[in-house]
PDB file of C-alpha atoms in Angstrom:
ATOM      1  CA  MET A   1      49.666-144.497-140.623  1.00  0.00           C
ATOM      2  CA  LYS A   2      47.262-147.169-141.861  1.00  0.00           C
ATOM      3  CA  ALA A   3      44.628-146.016-139.369  1.00  0.00           C
ATOM      4  CA  LEU A   4      45.009-142.419-140.596  1.00  0.00           C
ATOM      5  CA  SER A   5      44.635-143.569-144.208  1.00  0.00           C
ATOM      6  CA  ALA A   6      41.465-145.456-143.305  1.00  0.00           C
ATOM      7  CA  VAL A   7      39.965-142.251-141.947  1.00  0.00           C
ATOM      8  CA  LEU A   8      41.042-140.038-144.852  1.00  0.00           C
ATOM      9  CA  LEU A   9      40.051-142.361-147.670  1.00  0.00           C
ATOM     10  CA  PRO A  10      36.267-142.334-147.059  1.00  0.00           C
ATOM     11  CA  ALA A  11      36.354-138.552-146.650  1.00  0.00           C
ATOM     12  CA  ALA A  12      38.229-138.173-149.919  1.00  0.00           C
ATOM     13  CA  LEU A  13      35.804-140.484-151.704  1.00  0.00           C
ATOM     14  CA  LEU A  14      32.850-138.494-150.330  1.00  0.00           C
ATOM     15  CA  ALA A  15      34.391-135.224-151.549  1.00  0.00           C
ATOM     16  CA  ILE A  16      34.939-136.692-155.009  1.00  0.00           C
ATOM     17  CA  ALA A  17      31.373-137.984-155.098  1.00  0.00           C
ATOM     18  CA  LEU A  18      29.956-134.568-154.208  1.00  0.00           C
ATOM     19  CA  LEU A  19      32.078-132.800-156.801  1.00  0.00           C
ATOM     20  CA  SER A  20      30.978-135.257-159.471  1.00  0.00           C
ATOM     21  CA  LEU A  21      27.307-134.255-159.182  1.00  0.00           C
ATOM     22  CA  PRO A  22      26.773-132.229-162.400  1.00  0.00           C
ATOM     23  CA  THR A  23      23.681-130.240-161.460  1.00  0.00           C
ATOM     24  CA  ASN A  24      24.388-129.330-157.831  1.00  0.00           C
ATOM     25  CA  ALA A  25      26.695-126.532-156.680  1.00  0.00           C
ATOM     26  CA  ARG A  26      27.144-126.075-152.928  1.00  0.00           C
ATOM     27  CA  ALA A  27      27.820-122.739-151.255  1.00  0.00           C
ATOM     28  CA  GLY A  28      27.370-123.050-147.497  1.00  0.00           C
ATOM     29  CA  GLY A  29      23.651-123.589-146.856  1.00  0.00           C
ATOM     30  CA  LEU A  30      22.830-123.150-150.547  1.00  0.00           C
ATOM     31  CA  VAL A  31      22.551-125.783-153.259  1.00  0.00           C
ATOM     32  CA  GLU A  32      22.042-124.950-156.918  1.00  0.00           C
ATOM     33  CA  CYS A  33      19.960-127.552-158.714  1.00  0.00           C
ATOM     34  CA  ASN A  34      18.475-126.343-161.980  1.00  0.00           C
ATOM     35  CA  ASN A  35      15.415-128.116-163.389  1.00  0.00           C
ATOM     36  CA  CYS A  36      15.602-130.038-160.140  1.00  0.00           C
ATOM     37  CA  VAL A  37      13.749-133.363-160.064  1.00  0.00           C
ATOM     38  CA  SER A  38      14.071-133.771-156.277  1.00  0.00           C
ATOM     39  CA  PRO A  39      15.080-130.708-154.213  1.00  0.00           C
ATOM     40  CA  ARG A  40      14.983-132.903-151.098  1.00  0.00           C
ATOM     41  CA  ASP A  41      17.623-135.255-152.493  1.00  0.00           C
ATOM     42  CA  ALA A  42      19.701-132.262-153.611  1.00  0.00           C
ATOM     43  CA  ALA A  43      19.670-130.869-150.051  1.00  0.00           C
ATOM     44  CA  LEU A  44      20.753-134.073-148.272  1.00  0.00           C
ATOM     45  CA  PRO A  45      24.514-133.919-149.032  1.00  0.00           C
ATOM     46  CA  SER A  46      24.772-130.400-147.592  1.00  0.00           C
ATOM     47  CA  GLY A  47      25.034-131.612-144.004  1.00  0.00           C
ATOM     48  CA  ALA A  48      23.150-130.622-140.863  1.00  0.00           C
ATOM     49  CA  GLY A  49      21.308-127.316-140.722  1.00  0.00           C
ATOM     50  CA  LEU A  50      19.187-125.059-142.890  1.00  0.00           C
ATOM     51  CA  THR A  51      19.691-125.599-146.626  1.00  0.00           C
ATOM     52  CA  VAL A  52      18.031-123.758-149.496  1.00  0.00           C
ATOM     53  CA  VAL A  53      17.859-125.360-152.931  1.00  0.00           C
ATOM     54  CA  MET A  54      17.947-122.774-155.730  1.00  0.00           C
ATOM     55  CA  ASP A  55      16.394-123.703-159.063  1.00  0.00           C
ATOM     56  CA  PHE A  56      17.065-120.747-161.344  1.00  0.00           C
ATOM     57  CA  GLU A  57      15.578-122.341-164.444  1.00  0.00           C
ATOM     58  CA  ARG A  58      12.238-122.956-162.737  1.00  0.00           C
ATOM     59  CA  ALA A  59      12.460-119.842-160.508  1.00  0.00           C
ATOM     60  CA  ARG A  60      11.990-121.839-157.304  1.00  0.00           C
ATOM     61  CA  LEU A  61      13.455-121.734-153.816  1.00  0.00           C
ATOM     62  CA  THR A  62      12.926-124.770-151.583  1.00  0.00           C
ATOM     63  CA  ALA A  63      14.203-124.923-148.005  1.00  0.00           C
ATOM     64  CA  PHE A  64      14.935-127.876-145.724  1.00  0.00           C
ATOM     65  CA  ASN A  65      16.236-128.465-142.248  1.00  0.00           C
ATOM     66  CA  VAL A  66      18.718-131.288-142.746  1.00  0.00           C
ATOM     67  CA  GLU A  67      19.370-133.546-139.746  1.00  0.00           C
ATOM     68  CA  TYR A  68      20.728-136.980-138.951  1.00  0.00           C
ATOM     69  CA  ASP A  69      18.163-139.519-137.761  1.00  0.00           C
ATOM     70  CA  ARG A  70      20.032-141.659-135.243  1.00  0.00           C
ATOM     71  CA  GLU A  71      17.237-144.215-134.974  1.00  0.00           C
ATOM     72  CA  PHE A  72      17.245-145.012-138.690  1.00  0.00           C
ATOM     73  CA  ARG A  73      20.920-144.043-139.152  1.00  0.00           C
ATOM     74  CA  LYS A  74      20.378-141.821-142.147  1.00  0.00           C
ATOM     75  CA  TRP A  75      20.105-138.172-143.119  1.00  0.00           C
ATOM     76  CA  ARG A  76      16.710-136.626-143.681  1.00  0.00           C
ATOM     77  CA  ALA A  77      15.563-133.261-145.052  1.00  0.00           C
ATOM     78  CA  LEU A  78      12.479-131.715-143.468  1.00  0.00           C
ATOM     79  CA  PRO A  79      10.695-129.035-145.547  1.00  0.00           C
ATOM     80  CA  THR A  80      10.550-125.531-144.065  1.00  0.00           C
ATOM     81  CA  PRO A  81       8.994-122.391-145.611  1.00  0.00           C
ATOM     82  CA  VAL A  82      11.170-119.754-147.243  1.00  0.00           C
ATOM     83  CA  PRO A  83      10.281-116.262-145.918  1.00  0.00           C
ATOM     84  CA  ASN A  84       8.095-114.406-148.392  1.00  0.00           C
ATOM     85  CA  GLN A  85      10.411-111.411-148.713  1.00  0.00           C
ATOM     86  CA  ILE A  86      13.298-113.697-149.739  1.00  0.00           C
ATOM     87  CA  GLN A  87      11.106-115.408-152.329  1.00  0.00           C
ATOM     88  CA  MET A  88      10.137-111.990-153.722  1.00  0.00           C
ATOM     89  CA  ALA A  89      13.778-110.866-153.851  1.00  0.00           C
ATOM     90  CA  PHE A  90      14.777-114.035-155.735  1.00  0.00           C
ATOM     91  CA  LEU A  91      12.000-113.620-158.301  1.00  0.00           C
ATOM     92  CA  ARG A  92      12.769-109.909-158.704  1.00  0.00           C
ATOM     93  CA  ILE A  93      16.298-110.691-159.885  1.00  0.00           C
ATOM     94  CA  LEU A  94      15.187-113.471-162.227  1.00  0.00           C
ATOM     95  CA  ASP A  95      12.599-111.117-163.717  1.00  0.00           C
ATOM     96  CA  GLY A  96      15.506-108.837-164.620  1.00  0.00           C
ATOM     97  CA  THR A  97      16.670-111.404-167.185  1.00  0.00           C
ATOM     98  CA  SER A  98      13.354-111.462-169.049  1.00  0.00           C
ATOM     99  CA  ALA A  99      12.532-109.801-172.365  1.00  0.00           C
ATOM    100  CA  PHE A 100      10.184-107.441-170.509  1.00  0.00           C
ATOM    101  CA  ALA A 101      13.042-106.223-168.330  1.00  0.00           C
ATOM    102  CA  LYS A 102      15.245-105.619-171.381  1.00  0.00           C
ATOM    103  CA  GLU A 103      12.508-103.466-172.947  1.00  0.00           C
ATOM    104  CA  ARG A 104      12.106-101.535-169.710  1.00  0.00           C
ATOM    105  CA  ASN A 105      15.862-100.934-169.435  1.00  0.00           C
ATOM    106  CA  HIS A 106      15.939 -99.706-173.029  1.00  0.00           C
ATOM    107  CA  ALA A 107      13.527 -96.970-171.950  1.00  0.00           C
ATOM    108  CA  SER A 108      15.851 -96.113-169.015  1.00  0.00           C
ATOM    109  CA  PRO A 109      19.377 -96.307-170.483  1.00  0.00           C
ATOM    110  CA  ASN A 110      21.042 -95.032-167.308  1.00  0.00           C
ATOM    111  CA  ALA A 111      19.736 -98.060-165.441  1.00  0.00           C
ATOM    112  CA  GLY A 112      22.007-100.512-167.256  1.00  0.00           C
ATOM    113  CA  GLY A 113      21.195-104.218-167.557  1.00  0.00           C
ATOM    114  CA  GLY A 114      19.390-106.324-164.987  1.00  0.00           C
ATOM    115  CA  THR A 115      16.613-105.580-162.563  1.00  0.00           C
ATOM    116  CA  VAL A 116      15.243-102.038-162.137  1.00  0.00           C
ATOM    117  CA  VAL A 117      13.493-101.010-158.913  1.00  0.00           C
ATOM    118  CA  THR A 118      11.797 -97.613-158.670  1.00  0.00           C
ATOM    119  CA  LEU A 119      11.294 -96.141-155.199  1.00  0.00           C
ATOM    120  CA  HIS A 120       9.472 -93.148-153.738  1.00  0.00           C
ATOM    121  CA  PRO A 121       9.349 -92.139-150.052  1.00  0.00           C
ATOM    122  CA  ASP A 122       5.532 -92.287-150.135  1.00  0.00           C
ATOM    123  CA  ASN A 123       5.283 -95.554-152.089  1.00  0.00           C
ATOM    124  CA  PRO A 124       1.502 -96.172-151.899  1.00  0.00           C
ATOM    125  CA  GLY A 125       0.581 -99.499-150.382  1.00  0.00           C
ATOM    126  CA  ASN A 126       4.187-100.704-150.528  1.00  0.00           C
ATOM    127  CA  SER A 127       3.426-101.603-154.149  1.00  0.00           C
ATOM    128  CA  ASN A 128       6.867-102.979-155.026  1.00  0.00           C
ATOM    129  CA  GLY A 129       7.422-104.854-151.765  1.00  0.00           C
ATOM    130  CA  VAL A 130      10.230-102.561-150.627  1.00  0.00           C
ATOM    131  CA  ASN A 131       9.889-100.491-147.461  1.00  0.00           C
ATOM    132  CA  PHE A 132      11.362 -96.997-147.613  1.00  0.00           C
ATOM    133  CA  PRO A 133      13.333 -95.942-144.489  1.00  0.00           C
ATOM    134  CA  ASP A 134      11.391 -93.429-142.406  1.00  0.00           C
ATOM    135  CA  SER A 135      14.495 -91.403-141.535  1.00  0.00           C
ATOM    136  CA  TYR A 136      15.110 -90.646-145.232  1.00  0.00           C
ATOM    137  CA  LYS A 137      11.600 -89.791-146.376  1.00  0.00           C
ATOM    138  CA  SER A 138      12.129 -86.013-146.247  1.00  0.00           C
ATOM    139  CA  SER A 139      15.549 -86.123-147.898  1.00  0.00           C
ATOM    140  CA  THR A 140      16.510 -84.905-151.382  1.00  0.00           C
ATOM    141  CA  THR A 141      19.244 -85.952-153.756  1.00  0.00           C
ATOM    142  CA  PHE A 142      21.288 -82.936-152.562  1.00  0.00           C
ATOM    143  CA  ASP A 143      21.285 -84.419-149.042  1.00  0.00           C
ATOM    144  CA  ILE A 144      22.579 -87.730-150.363  1.00  0.00           C
ATOM    145  CA  VAL A 145      25.245 -86.119-152.536  1.00  0.00           C
ATOM    146  CA  ASN A 146      26.559 -83.917-149.724  1.00  0.00           C
ATOM    147  CA  SER A 147      26.771 -86.556-146.967  1.00  0.00           C
ATOM    148  CA  ALA A 148      29.000 -89.620-147.304  1.00  0.00           C
ATOM    149  CA  THR A 149      27.402 -91.068-144.158  1.00  0.00           C
ATOM    150  CA  MET A 150      23.873 -90.769-145.538  1.00  0.00           C
ATOM    151  CA  ARG A 151      24.959 -92.265-148.876  1.00  0.00           C
ATOM    152  CA  THR A 152      26.542 -95.302-147.221  1.00  0.00           C
ATOM    153  CA  ARG A 153      23.778 -95.954-144.696  1.00  0.00           C
ATOM    154  CA  LEU A 154      21.061 -95.690-147.319  1.00  0.00           C
ATOM    155  CA  GLY A 155      23.022 -98.039-149.588  1.00  0.00           C
ATOM    156  CA  GLN A 156      23.326-100.616-146.815  1.00  0.00           C
ATOM    157  CA  TYR A 157      19.632-100.352-146.011  1.00  0.00           C
ATOM    158  CA  LEU A 158      18.623-100.777-149.657  1.00  0.00           C
ATOM    159  CA  ALA A 159      20.815-103.861-150.082  1.00  0.00           C
ATOM    160  CA  THR A 160      19.334-105.504-147.000  1.00  0.00           C
ATOM    161  CA  GLU A 161      15.769-104.640-147.960  1.00  0.00           C
ATOM    162  CA  LEU A 162      16.103-105.786-151.573  1.00  0.00           C
ATOM    163  CA  ALA A 163      17.643-109.102-150.501  1.00  0.00           C
ATOM    164  CA  GLY A 164      14.814-109.760-148.050  1.00  0.00           C
ATOM    165  CA  ALA A 165      17.432-109.896-145.264  1.00  0.00           C
ATOM    166  CA  ASN A 166      15.003-108.355-142.761  1.00  0.00           C
ATOM    167  CA  THR A 167      13.361-111.497-141.404  1.00  0.00           C
ATOM    168  CA  GLY A 168      14.360-111.149-137.753  1.00  0.00           C
ATOM    169  CA  SER A 169      16.403-114.359-138.053  1.00  0.00           C
ATOM    170  CA  PRO A 170      20.205-113.930-138.355  1.00  0.00           C
ATOM    171  CA  THR A 171      20.399-117.309-140.118  1.00  0.00           C
ATOM    172  CA  TRP A 172      17.802-116.422-142.748  1.00  0.00           C
ATOM    173  CA  ASN A 173      19.223-112.908-143.149  1.00  0.00           C
ATOM    174  CA  GLY A 174      22.669-114.298-143.956  1.00  0.00           C
ATOM    175  CA  ILE A 175      21.209-116.812-146.387  1.00  0.00           C
ATOM    176  CA  ALA A 176      19.144-114.061-148.037  1.00  0.00           C
ATOM    177  CA  LEU A 177      22.283-112.108-148.969  1.00  0.00           C
ATOM    178  CA  SER A 178      23.949-115.298-150.244  1.00  0.00           C
ATOM    179  CA  ILE A 179      20.900-116.082-152.382  1.00  0.00           C
ATOM    180  CA  GLN A 180      20.983-112.566-153.809  1.00  0.00           C
ATOM    181  CA  GLN A 181      24.647-112.930-154.720  1.00  0.00           C
ATOM    182  CA  ALA A 182      24.092-116.343-156.333  1.00  0.00           C
ATOM    183  CA  ALA A 183      21.055-115.082-158.260  1.00  0.00           C
ATOM    184  CA  LEU A 184      22.933-112.020-159.533  1.00  0.00           C
ATOM    185  CA  ASN A 185      25.851-114.198-160.641  1.00  0.00           C
ATOM    186  CA  TRP A 186      23.463-116.507-162.489  1.00  0.00           C
ATOM    187  CA  SER A 187      21.542-113.645-164.109  1.00  0.00           C
ATOM    188  CA  SER A 188      24.800-112.054-165.272  1.00  0.00           C
ATOM    189  CA  MET A 189      25.049-114.940-167.730  1.00  0.00           C
ATOM    190  CA  LYS A 190      21.561-114.113-169.001  1.00  0.00           C
ATOM    191  CA  GLY A 191      22.030-110.390-169.632  1.00  0.00           C
ATOM    192  CA  GLY A 192      21.305-109.185-166.097  1.00  0.00           C
ATOM    193  CA  GLY A 193      23.623-109.273-163.102  1.00  0.00           C
ATOM    194  CA  SER A 194      22.686-106.113-161.210  1.00  0.00           C
ATOM    195  CA  ILE A 195      19.855-104.318-159.429  1.00  0.00           C
ATOM    196  CA  THR A 196      19.485-100.620-160.234  1.00  0.00           C
ATOM    197  CA  ILE A 197      17.477 -98.571-157.740  1.00  0.00           C
ATOM    198  CA  ILE A 198      16.004 -95.307-159.016  1.00  0.00           C
ATOM    199  CA  ILE A 199      14.786 -93.102-156.161  1.00  0.00           C
ATOM    200  CA  THR A 200      12.482 -90.182-156.949  1.00  0.00           C
ATOM    201  CA  TRP A 201      12.353 -87.952-153.874  1.00  0.00           C
ATOM    202  CA  ARG A 202       9.411 -85.821-152.789  1.00  0.00           C
ATOM    203  CA  ASP A 203      10.880 -82.725-154.465  1.00  0.00           C
ATOM    204  CA  GLY A 204      11.152 -84.581-157.774  1.00  0.00           C
ATOM    205  CA  SER A 205      14.929 -85.029-157.600  1.00  0.00           C
ATOM    206  CA  LYS A 206      16.414 -88.434-158.448  1.00  0.00           C
ATOM    207  CA  THR A 207      19.222 -90.633-157.122  1.00  0.00           C
ATOM    208  CA  LEU A 208      20.570 -93.912-158.535  1.00  0.00           C
ATOM    209  CA  TYR A 209      22.059 -96.819-156.598  1.00  0.00           C
ATOM    210  CA  ARG A 210      23.228-100.196-157.895  1.00  0.00           C
ATOM    211  CA  ILE A 211      23.737-103.633-156.325  1.00  0.00           C
ATOM    212  CA  THR A 212      26.157-106.063-157.982  1.00  0.00           C
ATOM    213  CA  PRO A 213      27.405-109.571-157.078  1.00  0.00           C
ATOM    214  CA  GLU A 214      30.716-108.075-155.916  1.00  0.00           C
ATOM    215  CA  ASN A 215      29.037-106.266-153.018  1.00  0.00           C
ATOM    216  CA  VAL A 216      25.547-107.489-152.176  1.00  0.00           C
ATOM    217  CA  GLY A 217      25.764-106.003-148.692  1.00  0.00           C
ATOM    218  CA  GLU A 218      25.655-102.385-149.904  1.00  0.00           C
ATOM    219  CA  ALA A 219      23.997-100.680-152.847  1.00  0.00           C
ATOM    220  CA  LYS A 220      26.494 -98.270-154.382  1.00  0.00           C
ATOM    221  CA  TYR A 221      25.633 -94.648-155.177  1.00  0.00           C
ATOM    222  CA  GLN A 222      26.096 -93.970-158.901  1.00  0.00           C
ATOM    223  CA  ASN A 223      28.185 -90.868-159.565  1.00  0.00           C
ATOM    224  CA  GLY A 224      26.919 -88.515-162.256  1.00  0.00           C
ATOM    225  CA  GLU A 225      23.362 -89.884-162.256  1.00  0.00           C
ATOM    226  CA  SER A 226      21.712 -87.577-159.690  1.00  0.00           C
ATOM    227  CA  ARG A 227      19.194 -85.021-160.974  1.00  0.00           C
ATOM    228  CA  ASP A 228      17.403 -82.143-159.274  1.00  0.00           C
ATOM    229  CA  GLY A 229      13.654 -81.562-159.547  1.00  0.00           C
ATOM    230  CA  THR A 230      14.080 -79.733-162.871  1.00  0.00           C
ATOM    231  CA  GLY A 231      16.269 -82.450-164.362  1.00  0.00           C
ATOM    232  CA  ASN A 232      19.676 -80.787-163.992  1.00  0.00           C
ATOM    233  CA  MET A 233      22.732 -82.927-163.256  1.00  0.00           C
ATOM    234  CA  VAL A 234      23.614 -82.542-159.577  1.00  0.00           C
ATOM    235  CA  PRO A 235      27.335 -82.082-158.812  1.00  0.00           C
ATOM    236  CA  ASP A 236      29.008 -84.998-157.084  1.00  0.00           C
ATOM    237  CA  GLU A 237      32.477 -86.560-157.398  1.00  0.00           C
ATOM    238  CA  SER A 238      31.965 -86.866-161.152  1.00  0.00           C
ATOM    239  CA  ILE A 239      32.254 -83.081-161.599  1.00  0.00           C
ATOM    240  CA  ALA A 240      35.878 -83.279-160.428  1.00  0.00           C
ATOM    241  CA  ASP A 241      36.776 -86.280-162.604  1.00  0.00           C
ATOM    242  CA  PRO A 242      38.409 -85.239-165.921  1.00  0.00           C
ATOM    243  CA  ILE A 243      36.632 -88.091-167.694  1.00  0.00           C
ATOM    244  CA  THR A 244      33.096 -87.167-166.602  1.00  0.00           C
ATOM    245  CA  ALA A 245      33.434 -83.446-165.768  1.00  0.00           C
ATOM    246  CA  PRO A 246      32.889 -82.230-169.379  1.00  0.00           C
ATOM    247  CA  SER A 247      29.313 -83.552-169.239  1.00  0.00           C
ATOM    248  CA  TYR A 248      28.496 -80.715-166.794  1.00  0.00           C
ATOM    249  CA  ALA A 249      29.201 -78.040-169.416  1.00  0.00           C
ATOM    250  CA  GLY A 250      26.013 -76.356-170.627  1.00  0.00           C
ATOM    251  CA  GLU A 251      23.066 -74.178-169.685  1.00  0.00           C
ATOM    252  CA  TYR A 252      21.047 -74.693-166.491  1.00  0.00           C
ATOM    253  CA  TYR A 253      17.623 -73.459-165.444  1.00  0.00           C
ATOM    254  CA  PHE A 254      16.409 -73.963-161.868  1.00  0.00           C
ATOM    255  CA  GLY A 255      12.653 -74.156-161.502  1.00  0.00           C
ATOM    256  CA  ARG A 256      12.485 -74.916-157.782  1.00  0.00           C
ATOM    257  CA  GLU A 257      13.287 -72.310-155.158  1.00  0.00           C
ATOM    258  CA  GLY A 258      16.566 -73.003-153.401  1.00  0.00           C
ATOM    259  CA  ASP A 259      17.838 -75.577-155.905  1.00  0.00           C
ATOM    260  CA  LEU A 260      20.337 -73.183-157.482  1.00  0.00           C
ATOM    261  CA  ASP A 261      21.857 -72.402-154.071  1.00  0.00           C
ATOM    262  CA  ARG A 262      22.050 -76.107-153.222  1.00  0.00           C
ATOM    263  CA  TRP A 263      23.577 -76.833-156.646  1.00  0.00           C
ATOM    264  CA  ALA A 264      26.242 -74.136-156.167  1.00  0.00           C
ATOM    265  CA  ARG A 265      27.142 -75.426-152.688  1.00  0.00           C
ATOM    266  CA  SER A 266      27.556 -78.950-154.033  1.00  0.00           C
ATOM    267  CA  ALA A 267      29.725 -77.753-156.920  1.00  0.00           C
ATOM    268  CA  GLN A 268      31.913 -75.672-154.622  1.00  0.00           C
ATOM    269  CA  MET A 269      32.299 -78.611-152.232  1.00  0.00           C
ATOM    270  CA  TYR A 270      33.952 -80.523-155.097  1.00  0.00           C
ATOM    271  CA  GLY A 271      36.221 -77.617-156.022  1.00  0.00           C
ATOM    272  CA  VAL A 272      34.169 -76.035-158.827  1.00  0.00           C
ATOM    273  CA  PRO A 273      34.058 -72.208-158.736  1.00  0.00           C
ATOM    274  CA  VAL A 274      30.610 -70.654-159.161  1.00  0.00           C
ATOM    275  CA  GLN A 275      30.229 -66.951-159.902  1.00  0.00           C
ATOM    276  CA  ARG A 276      26.939 -65.899-158.351  1.00  0.00           C
ATOM    277  CA  GLY A 277      24.309 -63.603-159.865  1.00  0.00           C
ATOM    278  CA  ASP A 278      20.618 -62.780-159.500  1.00  0.00           C
ATOM    279  CA  SER A 279      18.792 -64.970-162.028  1.00  0.00           C
ATOM    280  CA  SER A 280      17.577 -68.584-161.953  1.00  0.00           C
ATOM    281  CA  ARG A 281      19.890 -69.492-164.835  1.00  0.00           C
ATOM    282  CA  MET A 282      23.489 -70.589-164.919  1.00  0.00           C
ATOM    283  CA  SER A 283      26.075 -71.483-167.551  1.00  0.00           C
ATOM    284  CA  CYS A 284      28.953 -73.927-167.043  1.00  0.00           C
ATOM    285  CA  SER A 285      32.019 -74.490-169.210  1.00  0.00           C
ATOM    286  CA  TRP A 286      34.935 -76.927-169.288  1.00  0.00           C
ATOM    287  CA  ASP A 287      38.446 -75.619-169.980  1.00  0.00           C
ATOM    288  CA  GLY A 288      40.136 -78.997-170.225  1.00  0.00           C
ATOM    289  CA  ARG A 289      40.956 -79.146-166.510  1.00  0.00           C
ATOM    290  CA  THR A 290      38.109 -77.633-164.496  1.00  0.00           C
ATOM    291  CA  VAL A 291      34.408 -76.826-164.748  1.00  0.00           C
ATOM    292  CA  TYR A 292      33.579 -73.118-164.308  1.00  0.00           C
ATOM    293  CA  CYS A 293      30.017 -71.935-163.660  1.00  0.00           C
ATOM    294  CA  ARG A 294      28.420 -68.485-163.793  1.00  0.00           C
ATOM    295  CA  GLN A 295      24.974 -67.519-162.608  1.00  0.00           C
ATOM    296  CA  TYR A 296      23.398 -64.922-164.929  1.00  0.00           C
TER     297      TYR A 296
END
């Protein structure tokens, strides 16, 4: 019993010592150390392996390979570079807490708080550092609305890409998602806490996705925010929700060929009756239970 106590006591003291450090928060390969004087010293208690020190106040990521030096009988932290795409992802989230980001979000009220990323399939020169998936470049918002598989796969791709979890290293990819979660949690205390992705497709239609700390592994499609190339709301699950369905009541004009047919198919897929006609205009009404639409 005494021998067991001798083993447990040092371990307990070490745990207490680590918890008493006021500026460092450990999360499996990650250490938070704001306004960090010595990132190397902050990394040492994390144990063997790759450790990233996150300094949110100074917007810095510093990485170390921590190992035990048997010759000198002490731990040492060897600097190692953080992949560029992970650095960019970290800074992108912190930028979402700035005054500039708040002004930008005010101009795009549907985006909510936090970071806003605008994407286009033909993004020239990869200007925002985010690669668009080749298999989706010819898609439209109608394709996304009408296919649960496409919605989910695109959301997973966007989350991975925006976290920088595309390094080719499983270790770095896992850490990238953890960094994104930690950064979003921190920015939520500063007026941010999410990444809103606004996709403008080649036909001019738009789709919104959002990444939050609760699910950094998949960007979530935002119901009721899709628009066709003319700016009309595109029917999705929100047209069958009594809370959001009334927003579909009104007059519609379809400027692009085929959009009215695609709109009607989407509406009918969610249980909304559409009376067809010959014009490019349509009127929708809400009777308190269901949306009804009539093409002129």
